[in-house]
PDB file of C-alpha atoms and ligand atoms in Angstrom:
ATOM      1  CA  UNK U 253     142.081  58.432-186.035  1.00 89.00           C
ATOM      2  CA  UNK U 254     139.680  56.334-183.972  1.00 95.00           C
ATOM      3  CA  UNK U 255     135.980  57.154-184.435  1.00 97.00           C
ATOM      4  CA  UNK U 256     134.596  59.220-181.551  1.00 98.00           C
ATOM      5  CA  UNK U 257     131.832  57.543-179.562  1.00 97.00           C
ATOM      6  CA  UNK U 258     129.781  59.150-176.819  1.00 97.00           C
ATOM      7  CA  UNK U 259     128.798  56.732-174.051  1.00 96.00           C
ATOM      8  CA  UNK U 260     125.478  57.487-172.333  1.00 94.00           C
ATOM      9  CA  UNK U 261     125.628  55.295-169.208  1.00 89.00           C
ATOM     10  CA  UNK U 262     127.999  53.138-167.250  1.00 88.00           C
ATOM     11  CA  UNK U 263     128.131  49.751-168.965  1.00 84.00           C
ATOM     12  CA  UNK U 264     129.781  46.526-167.789  1.00 81.00           C
ATOM     13  CA  UNK U 265     133.601  46.448-167.829  1.00 84.00           C
ATOM     14  CA  UNK U 266     133.208  43.524-170.292  1.00 82.00           C
ATOM     15  CA  UNK U 267     132.776  46.174-172.940  1.00 82.00           C
ATOM     16  CA  UNK U 268     135.682  48.369-172.044  1.00 81.00           C
ATOM     17  CA  UNK U 269     138.709  46.650-173.582  1.00 84.00           C
ATOM     18  CA  UNK U 270     137.505  45.941-177.137  1.00 85.00           C
ATOM     19  CA  UNK U 271     135.699  49.242-177.252  1.00 90.00           C
ATOM     20  CA  UNK U 272     138.616  51.385-176.182  1.00 90.00           C
ATOM     21  CA  UNK U 273     140.966  49.524-178.530  1.00 91.00           C
ATOM     22  CA  UNK U 274     139.009  50.689-181.577  1.00 91.00           C
ATOM     23  CA  UNK U 275     137.192  53.820-180.503  1.00 96.00           C
ATOM     24  CA  UNK U 276     137.763  57.084-178.742  1.00 96.00           C
ATOM     25  CA  UNK U 277     135.019  56.749-176.107  1.00 96.00           C
ATOM     26  CA  UNK U 278     133.832  59.656-173.985  1.00 96.00           C
ATOM     27  CA  UNK U 279     131.717  58.916-170.885  1.00 95.00           C
ATOM     28  CA  UNK U 280     128.815  61.385-171.026  1.00 96.00           C
ATOM     29  CA  UNK U 281     127.509  59.919-167.763  1.00 93.00           C
ATOM     30  CA  UNK U 282     130.590  61.237-165.966  1.00 95.00           C
ATOM     31  CA  UNK U 283     130.007  64.820-167.093  1.00 96.00           C
ATOM     32  CA  UNK U 284     128.755  67.112-164.324  1.00 96.00           C
ATOM     33  CA  UNK U 285     126.445  68.824-166.826  1.00 96.00           C
ATOM     34  CA  UNK U 286     125.730  66.427-169.713  1.00 94.00           C
ATOM     35  CA  UNK U 287     123.463  68.926-171.503  1.00 94.00           C
ATOM     36  CA  UNK U 288     126.158  71.624-171.502  1.00 96.00           C
ATOM     37  CA  UNK U 289     128.684  69.048-172.726  1.00 97.00           C
ATOM     38  CA  UNK U 290     126.345  68.008-175.555  1.00 97.00           C
ATOM     39  CA  UNK U 291     125.815  71.628-176.597  1.00 97.00           C
ATOM     40  CA  UNK U 292     129.562  72.299-176.661  1.00 97.00           C
ATOM     41  CA  UNK U 293     130.862  68.976-178.058  1.00 98.00           C
ATOM     42  CA  UNK U 294     127.904  66.943-179.425  1.00 98.00           C
ATOM     43  CA  UNK U 295     128.895  67.642-183.023  1.00 98.00           C
ATOM     44  CA  UNK U 296     132.269  65.890-182.562  1.00 98.00           C
ATOM     45  CA  UNK U 297     130.833  62.375-182.213  1.00 98.00           C
ATOM     46  CA  UNK U 298     129.776  59.952-184.955  1.00 98.00           C
ATOM     47  CA  UNK U 299     128.709  57.137-182.595  1.00 98.00           C
ATOM     48  CA  UNK U 300     126.516  56.805-179.511  1.00 98.00           C
ATOM     49  CA  UNK U 301     126.629  53.943-177.045  1.00 97.00           C
ATOM     50  CA  UNK U 302     123.715  53.321-174.707  1.00 97.00           C
ATOM     51  CA  UNK U 303     121.584  50.564-173.148  1.00 96.00           C
ATOM     52  CA  UNK U 304     118.066  49.333-173.786  1.00 96.00           C
ATOM     53  CA  UNK U 305     117.013  50.611-170.406  1.00 93.00           C
ATOM     54  CA  UNK U 306     118.308  54.171-170.744  1.00 94.00           C
ATOM     55  CA  UNK U 307     118.188  54.648-174.522  1.00 97.00           C
ATOM     56  CA  UNK U 308     118.665  58.163-175.887  1.00 97.00           C
ATOM     57  CA  UNK U 309     116.221  60.990-176.603  1.00 96.00           C
ATOM     58  CA  UNK U 310     115.588  63.072-179.699  1.00 97.00           C
ATOM     59  CA  UNK U 311     116.870  66.226-177.957  1.00 96.00           C
ATOM     60  CA  UNK U 312     120.276  64.525-177.712  1.00 96.00           C
ATOM     61  CA  UNK U 313     120.206  63.603-181.412  1.00 97.00           C
ATOM     62  CA  UNK U 314     119.461  67.276-182.133  1.00 96.00           C
ATOM     63  CA  UNK U 315     122.773  68.194-180.522  1.00 97.00           C
ATOM     64  CA  UNK U 316     124.725  65.579-182.488  1.00 98.00           C
ATOM     65  CA  UNK U 317     124.546  66.577-186.180  1.00 97.00           C
ATOM     66  CA  UNK U 318     127.419  64.231-187.155  1.00 98.00           C
ATOM     67  CA  UNK U 319     125.885  61.178-185.461  1.00 98.00           C
ATOM     68  CA  UNK U 320     125.830  58.139-187.757  1.00 98.00           C
ATOM     69  CA  UNK U 321     125.311  55.131-185.485  1.00 98.00           C
ATOM     70  CA  UNK U 322     123.709  54.220-182.150  1.00 98.00           C
ATOM     71  CA  UNK U 323     124.729  50.910-180.572  1.00 98.00           C
ATOM     72  CA  UNK U 324     122.449  49.778-177.749  1.00 98.00           C
ATOM     73  CA  UNK U 325     123.170  47.167-175.082  1.00 97.00           C
ATOM     74  CA  UNK U 326     119.942  45.148-174.844  1.00 97.00           C
ATOM     75  CA  UNK U 327     117.010  43.991-176.954  1.00 98.00           C
ATOM     76  CA  UNK U 328     114.306  46.475-175.917  1.00 97.00           C
ATOM     77  CA  UNK U 329     113.797  49.406-178.267  1.00 97.00           C
ATOM     78  CA  UNK U 330     111.212  51.344-176.258  1.00 96.00           C
ATOM     79  CA  UNK U 331     113.811  53.898-175.092  1.00 96.00           C
ATOM     80  CA  UNK U 332     115.349  54.345-178.561  1.00 98.00           C
ATOM     81  CA  UNK U 333     114.148  57.080-180.974  1.00 97.00           C
ATOM     82  CA  UNK U 334     113.846  54.697-183.947  1.00 97.00           C
ATOM     83  CA  UNK U 335     111.738  56.991-186.137  1.00 97.00           C
ATOM     84  CA  UNK U 336     113.946  60.038-185.605  1.00 97.00           C
ATOM     85  CA  UNK U 337     117.066  57.951-186.217  1.00 98.00           C
ATOM     86  CA  UNK U 338     115.637  56.565-189.464  1.00 97.00           C
ATOM     87  CA  UNK U 339     114.644  60.055-190.628  1.00 97.00           C
ATOM     88  CA  UNK U 340     118.208  61.279-190.058  1.00 97.00           C
ATOM     89  CA  UNK U 341     119.898  58.257-191.597  1.00 97.00           C
ATOM     90  CA  UNK U 342     121.366  57.138-188.248  1.00 98.00           C
ATOM     91  CA  UNK U 343     121.933  53.361-188.055  1.00 98.00           C
ATOM     92  CA  UNK U 344     120.736  51.631-184.857  1.00 98.00           C
ATOM     93  CA  UNK U 345     122.194  48.412-183.474  1.00 98.00           C
ATOM     94  CA  UNK U 346     120.812  46.315-180.596  1.00 98.00           C
ATOM     95  CA  UNK U 347     121.417  42.858-179.086  1.00 98.00           C
ATOM     96  CA  UNK U 348     118.597  40.384-179.828  1.00 98.00           C
ATOM     97  CA  UNK U 349     118.758  36.565-179.518  1.00 98.00           C
ATOM     98  CA  UNK U 350     121.851  36.358-177.279  1.00 98.00           C
ATOM     99  CA  UNK U 351     119.760  37.020-174.160  1.00 98.00           C
ATOM    100  CA  UNK U 352     116.769  34.779-174.994  1.00 98.00           C
ATOM    101  CA  UNK U 353     117.885  31.896-172.774  1.00 98.00           C
ATOM    102  CA  UNK U 354     118.601  33.935-169.673  1.00 98.00           C
ATOM    103  CA  UNK U 355     115.439  36.049-169.885  1.00 98.00           C
ATOM    104  CA  UNK U 356     113.361  32.883-170.386  1.00 98.00           C
ATOM    105  CA  UNK U 357     115.184  31.196-167.489  1.00 98.00           C
ATOM    106  CA  UNK U 358     114.368  34.169-165.259  1.00 98.00           C
ATOM    107  CA  UNK U 359     110.713  34.059-166.314  1.00 98.00           C
ATOM    108  CA  UNK U 360     110.626  30.404-165.356  1.00 98.00           C
ATOM    109  CA  UNK U 361     112.480  31.064-162.123  1.00 98.00           C
ATOM    110  CA  UNK U 362     109.769  33.558-161.229  1.00 98.00           C
ATOM    111  CA  UNK U 363     106.999  31.100-162.145  1.00 98.00           C
ATOM    112  CA  UNK U 364     108.497  28.518-159.800  1.00 98.00           C
ATOM    113  CA  UNK U 365     109.373  30.995-157.079  1.00 98.00           C
ATOM    114  CA  UNK U 366     106.009  32.707-156.845  1.00 98.00           C
ATOM    115  CA  UNK U 367     103.952  29.494-157.093  1.00 98.00           C
ATOM    116  CA  UNK U 368     106.031  27.443-154.666  1.00 98.00           C
ATOM    117  CA  UNK U 369     106.693  30.528-152.522  1.00 98.00           C
ATOM    118  CA  UNK U 370     110.434  29.843-152.466  1.00 98.00           C
ATOM    119  CA  UNK U 371     111.689  33.357-151.655  1.00 98.00           C
ATOM    120  CA  UNK U 372     109.033  33.692-148.965  1.00 98.00           C
ATOM    121  CA  UNK U 373     110.075  30.279-147.586  1.00 98.00           C
ATOM    122  CA  UNK U 374     113.703  31.409-147.493  1.00 98.00           C
ATOM    123  CA  UNK U 375     112.635  34.398-145.379  1.00 98.00           C
ATOM    124  CA  UNK U 376     110.626  31.989-143.185  1.00 98.00           C
ATOM    125  CA  UNK U 377     113.734  29.884-142.467  1.00 98.00           C
ATOM    126  CA  UNK U 378     115.977  32.915-141.870  1.00 98.00           C
ATOM    127  CA  UNK U 379     113.448  34.400-139.419  1.00 98.00           C
ATOM    128  CA  UNK U 380     113.614  31.160-137.421  1.00 98.00           C
ATOM    129  CA  UNK U 381     109.903  30.507-138.046  1.00 98.00           C
ATOM    130  CA  UNK U 382     110.560  26.865-138.994  1.00 98.00           C
ATOM    131  CA  UNK U 383     111.282  26.240-135.309  1.00 98.00           C
ATOM    132  CA  UNK U 384     107.666  27.216-134.584  1.00 97.00           C
ATOM    133  CA  UNK U 385     106.011  25.022-137.220  1.00 97.00           C
ATOM    134  CA  UNK U 386     105.679  23.915-140.847  1.00 97.00           C
ATOM    135  CA  UNK U 387     105.626  26.247-143.807  1.00 97.00           C
ATOM    136  CA  UNK U 388     102.161  26.473-145.441  1.00 97.00           C
ATOM    137  CA  UNK U 389     101.374  24.559-148.649  1.00 98.00           C
ATOM    138  CA  UNK U 390     101.943  26.218-151.996  1.00 98.00           C
ATOM    139  CA  UNK U 391     100.788  25.749-155.629  1.00 98.00           C
ATOM    140  CA  UNK U 392     101.983  23.053-158.065  1.00 98.00           C
ATOM    141  CA  UNK U 393     103.574  24.251-161.324  1.00 98.00           C
ATOM    142  CA  UNK U 394     104.037  21.082-163.434  1.00 98.00           C
ATOM    143  CA  UNK U 395     101.100  20.268-165.683  1.00 98.00           C
ATOM    144  CA  UNK U 396      99.475  23.697-165.320  1.00 98.00           C
ATOM    145  CA  UNK U 397      98.435  26.190-168.013  1.00 98.00           C
ATOM    146  CA  UNK U 398     100.936  28.817-169.097  1.00 98.00           C
ATOM    147  CA  UNK U 399      99.729  31.856-171.027  1.00 98.00           C
ATOM    148  CA  UNK U 400     102.336  33.966-172.819  1.00 98.00           C
ATOM    149  CA  UNK U 401     101.750  37.587-173.757  1.00 98.00           C
ATOM    150  CA  UNK U 402     104.184  38.230-176.615  1.00 98.00           C
ATOM    151  CA  UNK U 403     105.269  35.003-178.278  1.00 97.00           C
ATOM    152  CA  UNK U 404     108.349  36.502-179.916  1.00 96.00           C
ATOM    153  CA  UNK U 405     111.934  35.308-179.712  1.00 96.00           C
ATOM    154  CA  UNK U 406     112.009  35.158-175.897  1.00 98.00           C
ATOM    155  CA  UNK U 407     108.385  34.026-175.571  1.00 98.00           C
ATOM    156  CA  UNK U 408     109.094  30.982-177.714  1.00 98.00           C
ATOM    157  CA  UNK U 409     111.972  29.982-175.434  1.00 98.00           C
ATOM    158  CA  UNK U 410     109.656  30.369-172.404  1.00 98.00           C
ATOM    159  CA  UNK U 411     107.210  28.048-174.200  1.00 98.00           C
ATOM    160  CA  UNK U 412     109.967  25.461-174.717  1.00 98.00           C
ATOM    161  CA  UNK U 413     110.911  25.648-171.026  1.00 98.00           C
ATOM    162  CA  UNK U 414     107.225  25.023-170.194  1.00 98.00           C
ATOM    163  CA  UNK U 415     107.197  21.768-172.168  1.00 97.00           C
ATOM    164  CA  UNK U 416     109.756  20.383-169.690  1.00 97.00           C
ATOM    165  CA  UNK U 417     107.169  21.017-166.978  1.00 98.00           C
ATOM    166  CA  UNK U 418     104.394  19.321-169.001  1.00 98.00           C
ATOM    167  CA  UNK U 419     102.538  22.610-169.206  1.00 98.00           C
ATOM    168  CA  UNK U 420      99.995  23.489-171.861  1.00 98.00           C
ATOM    169  CA  UNK U 421     100.893  26.758-173.581  1.00 98.00           C
ATOM    170  CA  UNK U 422      98.673  29.345-175.219  1.00 98.00           C
ATOM    171  CA  UNK U 423      99.563  32.872-176.263  1.00 98.00           C
ATOM    172  CA  UNK U 424      98.322  36.261-177.282  1.00 98.00           C
ATOM    173  CA  UNK U 425     100.063  38.546-179.787  1.00 96.00           C
ATOM    174  CA  UNK U 426      98.796  41.276-182.064  1.00 94.00           C
ATOM    175  CA  UNK U 427      98.454  38.548-184.688  1.00 95.00           C
ATOM    176  CA  UNK U 428      98.537  34.725-184.568  1.00 97.00           C
ATOM    177  CA  UNK U 429     101.841  33.152-185.602  1.00 95.00           C
ATOM    178  CA  UNK U 430     101.103  30.251-187.986  1.00 95.00           C
ATOM    179  CA  UNK U 431     104.604  28.827-187.456  1.00 95.00           C
ATOM    180  CA  UNK U 432     104.095  27.894-183.788  1.00 96.00           C
ATOM    181  CA  UNK U 433     102.291  24.818-182.406  1.00 97.00           C
ATOM    182  CA  UNK U 434     100.505  26.722-179.603  1.00 98.00           C
ATOM    183  CA  UNK U 435      96.880  27.842-179.441  1.00 98.00           C
ATOM    184  CA  UNK U 436      96.307  31.544-180.075  1.00 98.00           C
ATOM    185  CA  UNK U 437      93.889  33.423-177.819  1.00 98.00           C
ATOM    186  CA  UNK U 438      92.340  36.355-179.670  1.00 97.00           C
ATOM    187  CA  UNK U 439      92.199  38.580-176.578  1.00 98.00           C
ATOM    188  CA  UNK U 440      94.445  39.023-173.583  1.00 98.00           C
ATOM    189  CA  UNK U 441      91.386  38.643-171.294  1.00 98.00           C
ATOM    190  CA  UNK U 442      90.606  35.203-172.734  1.00 98.00           C
ATOM    191  CA  UNK U 443      94.255  34.161-172.360  1.00 98.00           C
ATOM    192  CA  UNK U 444      94.265  35.388-168.738  1.00 98.00           C
ATOM    193  CA  UNK U 445      91.065  33.587-167.822  1.00 98.00           C
ATOM    194  CA  UNK U 446      92.389  30.338-169.358  1.00 98.00           C
ATOM    195  CA  UNK U 447      95.862  30.559-167.780  1.00 98.00           C
ATOM    196  CA  UNK U 448      97.144  29.538-164.357  1.00 98.00           C
ATOM    197  CA  UNK U 449     100.289  31.584-165.092  1.00 99.00           C
ATOM    198  CA  UNK U 450     100.354  34.653-167.319  1.00 99.00           C
ATOM    199  CA  UNK U 451     103.905  35.454-168.408  1.00 98.00           C
ATOM    200  CA  UNK U 452     104.526  38.869-169.956  1.00 98.00           C
ATOM    201  CA  UNK U 453     107.356  38.896-172.507  1.00 98.00           C
ATOM    202  CA  UNK U 454     106.015  41.457-174.982  1.00 97.00           C
ATOM    203  CA  UNK U 455     107.935  44.546-176.056  1.00 96.00           C
ATOM    204  CA  UNK U 456     107.487  47.782-174.119  1.00 96.00           C
ATOM    205  CA  UNK U 457     106.528  51.132-175.630  1.00 95.00           C
ATOM    206  CA  UNK U 458     103.250  52.948-176.330  1.00 95.00           C
ATOM    207  CA  UNK U 459     101.608  50.011-178.166  1.00 95.00           C
ATOM    208  CA  UNK U 460     101.686  47.742-175.134  1.00 97.00           C
ATOM    209  CA  UNK U 461     101.221  50.388-172.443  1.00 98.00           C
ATOM    210  CA  UNK U 462      99.057  49.063-169.548  1.00 98.00           C
ATOM    211  CA  UNK U 463      97.836  46.132-171.662  1.00 98.00           C
ATOM    212  CA  UNK U 464      97.675  44.094-168.461  1.00 98.00           C
ATOM    213  CA  UNK U 465      94.799  46.107-167.028  1.00 98.00           C
ATOM    214  CA  UNK U 466      92.532  45.668-164.003  1.00 98.00           C
ATOM    215  CA  UNK U 467      90.166  43.671-166.276  1.00 98.00           C
ATOM    216  CA  UNK U 468      92.961  41.321-167.367  1.00 98.00           C
ATOM    217  CA  UNK U 469      93.985  40.772-163.727  1.00 98.00           C
ATOM    218  CA  UNK U 470      90.344  40.066-162.862  1.00 98.00           C
ATOM    219  CA  UNK U 471      90.277  37.478-165.657  1.00 98.00           C
ATOM    220  CA  UNK U 472      93.467  35.880-164.300  1.00 98.00           C
ATOM    221  CA  UNK U 473      91.637  35.568-160.992  1.00 98.00           C
ATOM    222  CA  UNK U 474      92.424  34.654-157.369  1.00 98.00           C
ATOM    223  CA  UNK U 475      94.225  31.430-158.339  1.00 98.00           C
ATOM    224  CA  UNK U 476      96.254  32.978-161.159  1.00 98.00           C
ATOM    225  CA  UNK U 477      99.866  34.164-161.107  1.00 99.00           C
ATOM    226  CA  UNK U 478     101.427  36.961-163.143  1.00 99.00           C
ATOM    227  CA  UNK U 479     105.091  37.075-164.197  1.00 99.00           C
ATOM    228  CA  UNK U 480     106.667  40.078-165.929  1.00 98.00           C
ATOM    229  CA  UNK U 481     110.142  40.087-167.525  1.00 98.00           C
ATOM    230  CA  UNK U 482     109.334  42.643-170.220  1.00 98.00           C
ATOM    231  CA  UNK U 483     108.741  46.247-169.158  1.00 98.00           C
ATOM    232  CA  UNK U 484     106.889  47.702-166.173  1.00 98.00           C
ATOM    233  CA  UNK U 485     104.912  49.870-168.591  1.00 98.00           C
ATOM    234  CA  UNK U 486     103.004  46.833-169.937  1.00 98.00           C
ATOM    235  CA  UNK U 487     101.176  46.441-166.620  1.00 98.00           C
ATOM    236  CA  UNK U 488      98.805  48.818-164.872  1.00 98.00           C
ATOM    237  CA  UNK U 489     100.990  48.816-161.758  1.00 98.00           C
ATOM    238  CA  UNK U 490      98.396  50.405-159.470  1.00 98.00           C
ATOM    239  CA  UNK U 491      95.824  47.768-160.492  1.00 98.00           C
ATOM    240  CA  UNK U 492      98.427  45.051-159.910  1.00 98.00           C
ATOM    241  CA  UNK U 493      99.241  46.312-156.397  1.00 98.00           C
ATOM    242  CA  UNK U 494      95.522  46.335-155.567  1.00 98.00           C
ATOM    243  CA  UNK U 495      95.040  42.827-156.985  1.00 98.00           C
ATOM    244  CA  UNK U 496      97.962  41.509-154.916  1.00 98.00           C
ATOM    245  CA  UNK U 497      96.745  43.229-151.749  1.00 98.00           C
ATOM    246  CA  UNK U 498      93.154  42.080-152.108  1.00 98.00           C
ATOM    247  CA  UNK U 499      93.816  38.524-153.289  1.00 98.00           C
ATOM    248  CA  UNK U 500      92.419  39.413-156.719  1.00 98.00           C
ATOM    249  CA  UNK U 501      95.307  37.334-158.108  1.00 98.00           C
ATOM    250  CA  UNK U 502      97.324  34.710-156.234  1.00 98.00           C
ATOM    251  CA  UNK U 503     100.747  36.244-156.737  1.00 98.00           C
ATOM    252  CA  UNK U 504     103.244  37.908-159.053  1.00 99.00           C
ATOM    253  CA  UNK U 505     106.891  37.604-160.004  1.00 99.00           C
ATOM    254  CA  UNK U 506     108.281  40.908-161.258  1.00 98.00           C
ATOM    255  CA  UNK U 507     111.673  41.698-162.769  1.00 98.00           C
ATOM    256  CA  UNK U 508     110.606  45.081-164.151  1.00 98.00           C
ATOM    257  CA  UNK U 509     108.716  48.107-162.844  1.00 98.00           C
ATOM    258  CA  UNK U 510     107.249  51.335-164.132  1.00 97.00           C
ATOM    259  CA  UNK U 511     109.726  53.711-162.431  1.00 97.00           C
ATOM    260  CA  UNK U 512     112.886  51.644-161.909  1.00 96.00           C
ATOM    261  CA  UNK U 513     114.726  51.462-159.598  1.00 97.00           C
ATOM    262  CA  UNK U 514     111.700  52.551-157.550  1.00 98.00           C
ATOM    263  CA  UNK U 515     109.380  49.722-156.569  1.00 98.00           C
ATOM    264  CA  UNK U 516     105.917  50.618-155.205  1.00 98.00           C
ATOM    265  CA  UNK U 517     106.319  50.700-151.401  1.00 98.00           C
ATOM    266  CA  UNK U 518     103.108  48.706-150.920  1.00 98.00           C
ATOM    267  CA  UNK U 519     104.695  45.706-152.672  1.00 98.00           C
ATOM    268  CA  UNK U 520     107.611  45.553-150.246  1.00 97.00           C
ATOM    269  CA  UNK U 521     105.495  44.173-147.426  1.00 95.00           C
ATOM    270  CA  UNK U 522     103.610  41.555-149.459  1.00 97.00           C
ATOM    271  CA  UNK U 523     104.689  37.901-149.361  1.00 95.00           C
ATOM    272  CA  UNK U 524     102.795  36.913-152.519  1.00 98.00           C
ATOM    273  CA  UNK U 525     105.100  38.872-154.810  1.00 98.00           C
ATOM    274  CA  UNK U 526     108.710  38.176-155.804  1.00 98.00           C
ATOM    275  CA  UNK U 527     110.660  41.345-156.606  1.00 98.00           C
ATOM    276  CA  UNK U 528     113.804  41.304-158.761  1.00 98.00           C
ATOM    277  CA  UNK U 529     116.013  44.274-159.748  1.00 98.00           C
ATOM    278  CA  UNK U 530     115.697  43.946-163.576  1.00 98.00           C
ATOM    279  CA  UNK U 531     118.246  41.133-163.750  1.00 98.00           C
ATOM    280  CA  UNK U 532     116.761  38.820-166.394  1.00 98.00           C
ATOM    281  CA  UNK U 533     119.725  39.040-168.773  1.00 98.00           C
ATOM    282  CA  UNK U 534     122.322  39.606-166.051  1.00 97.00           C
ATOM    283  CA  UNK U 535     124.607  36.561-166.198  1.00 97.00           C
ATOM    284  CA  UNK U 536     128.326  36.607-166.996  1.00 96.00           C
ATOM    285  CA  UNK U 537     127.734  34.635-170.181  1.00 97.00           C
ATOM    286  CA  UNK U 538     124.825  36.635-171.552  1.00 97.00           C
ATOM    287  CA  UNK U 539     126.169  40.046-170.644  1.00 96.00           C
ATOM    288  CA  UNK U 540     129.456  39.081-172.353  1.00 94.00           C
ATOM    289  CA  UNK U 541     127.561  38.049-175.479  1.00 96.00           C
ATOM    290  CA  UNK U 542     125.581  41.318-175.380  1.00 96.00           C
ATOM    291  CA  UNK U 543     128.780  43.326-174.932  1.00 95.00           C
ATOM    292  CA  UNK U 544     130.407  41.503-177.859  1.00 95.00           C
ATOM    293  CA  UNK U 545     127.434  42.274-180.080  1.00 97.00           C
ATOM    294  CA  UNK U 546     127.423  45.946-179.087  1.00 96.00           C
ATOM    295  CA  UNK U 547     131.041  46.194-180.297  1.00 96.00           C
ATOM    296  CA  UNK U 548     130.377  44.029-183.378  1.00 97.00           C
ATOM    297  CA  UNK U 549     127.584  46.384-184.382  1.00 98.00           C
ATOM    298  CA  UNK U 550     129.909  49.363-184.167  1.00 97.00           C
ATOM    299  CA  UNK U 551     132.729  47.517-185.974  1.00 97.00           C
ATOM    300  CA  UNK U 552     130.360  46.432-188.746  1.00 98.00           C
ATOM    301  CA  UNK U 553     129.030  49.949-189.103  1.00 98.00           C
ATOM    302  CA  UNK U 554     132.428  51.604-189.316  1.00 98.00           C
ATOM    303  CA  UNK U 555     133.655  48.906-191.740  1.00 97.00           C
ATOM    304  CA  UNK U 556     130.652  48.663-194.046  1.00 97.00           C
ATOM    305  CA  UNK U 557     128.094  51.338-193.180  1.00 97.00           C
ATOM    306  CA  UNK U 558     125.599  48.861-191.665  1.00 98.00           C
ATOM    307  CA  UNK U 559     125.271  47.369-188.176  1.00 98.00           C
ATOM    308  CA  UNK U 560     124.962  43.571-187.806  1.00 98.00           C
ATOM    309  CA  UNK U 561     121.688  43.495-185.860  1.00 98.00           C
ATOM    310  CA  UNK U 562     119.202  46.343-186.213  1.00 98.00           C
ATOM    311  CA  UNK U 563     115.609  46.527-184.940  1.00 96.00           C
TER     312      UNK U 563
HETATM  313  C1  8YV O 158     119.024  45.021-169.766  1.00 84.62           C
HETATM  314  C2  8YV O 158     116.875  44.789-171.130  1.00 84.62           C
HETATM  315  O1  8YV O 158     118.567  45.194-168.467  1.00 84.62           O
HETATM  316  O2  8YV O 158     117.605  43.946-173.175  1.00 84.62           O
HETATM  317  C3  8YV O 158     116.776  44.616-172.590  1.00 84.62           C
HETATM  318  O3  8YV O 158     115.847  45.181-173.187  1.00 84.62           O
HETATM  319  O4  8YV O 158     116.020  45.329-170.514  1.00 84.62           O
HETATM  320  C4  8YV O 158     118.031  44.187-170.419  1.00 84.62           C
HETATM  321  O5  8YV O 158     118.596  43.126-171.040  1.00 84.62           O
HETATM  322  C5  8YV O 158     119.528  46.319-170.199  1.00 84.62           C
HETATM  323  O6  8YV O 158     119.700  46.519-171.530  1.00 84.62           O
HETATM  324  C6  8YV O 158     120.860  46.570-169.490  1.00 84.62           C
HETATM  325  O7  8YV O 158     120.933  47.818-169.058  1.00 84.62           O
END
């Protein structure tokens, strides 16, 4: 008998074949009334498959007394009930490392785009405005100062990308990391006032909620750019909209938002912000590697009782 896995959301077809070969997968997201389904059938499943973005809540765990393993597609753990899972002896798997390159590439793409105003320039050409005159000057990236909030696995790849642009890198974390060659700034304000670009790569969740506050944006200043590839929750979004509208900061490149897929309407009309639909890890190669790891975590759990990569 194949182990029974409940699948929370639609996930890429990349996952389907290996998953269905080994597991009896039920798509909860296709149920008309998922809560009623959980109440009636939750106890039948030993595995749960979800994504970093959608996670799973404790109320769902309550309806799944036989649950032994959660396998999550993504590296973020802010939507996963880690404490509750630990308390119940439920193993949790996630997909770190395999997406570092693509998330760092996206962060750098946003740095270049927002500073050189590439997306805005593309709109300029498409509107036919080039026929009326030259596009205005933009801001140089190479040789500038890059501040990283959250110098973890992805942050360190962003820092390596920056060296190719001859940028000086500093960072802020909860604690300095003695293993890295970059200068630590003890506060996020001091990092922001030093930096030309502040790149947010920290984890989401309550500990980082609204860390990038109105004061931090003020410290970044009218010539500073903000890039976020972490979670919308890390930024005070209202303060960011105001700073972009008033010229309090020069611009922002955002892959993530507080209430995805809703983007604040006031941002849609601004040319000094680049808006992406949470795509940082979304390449064929990386999503395949994430899908493989999601299945490997389940396989490892059902073979040995432990997932391969757990938070
Ligand atoms: C994905 C992510 O968007 O890994 C994460 O934490 O946010 C992303 O890679 C997500 O897991 C896919 O739904």
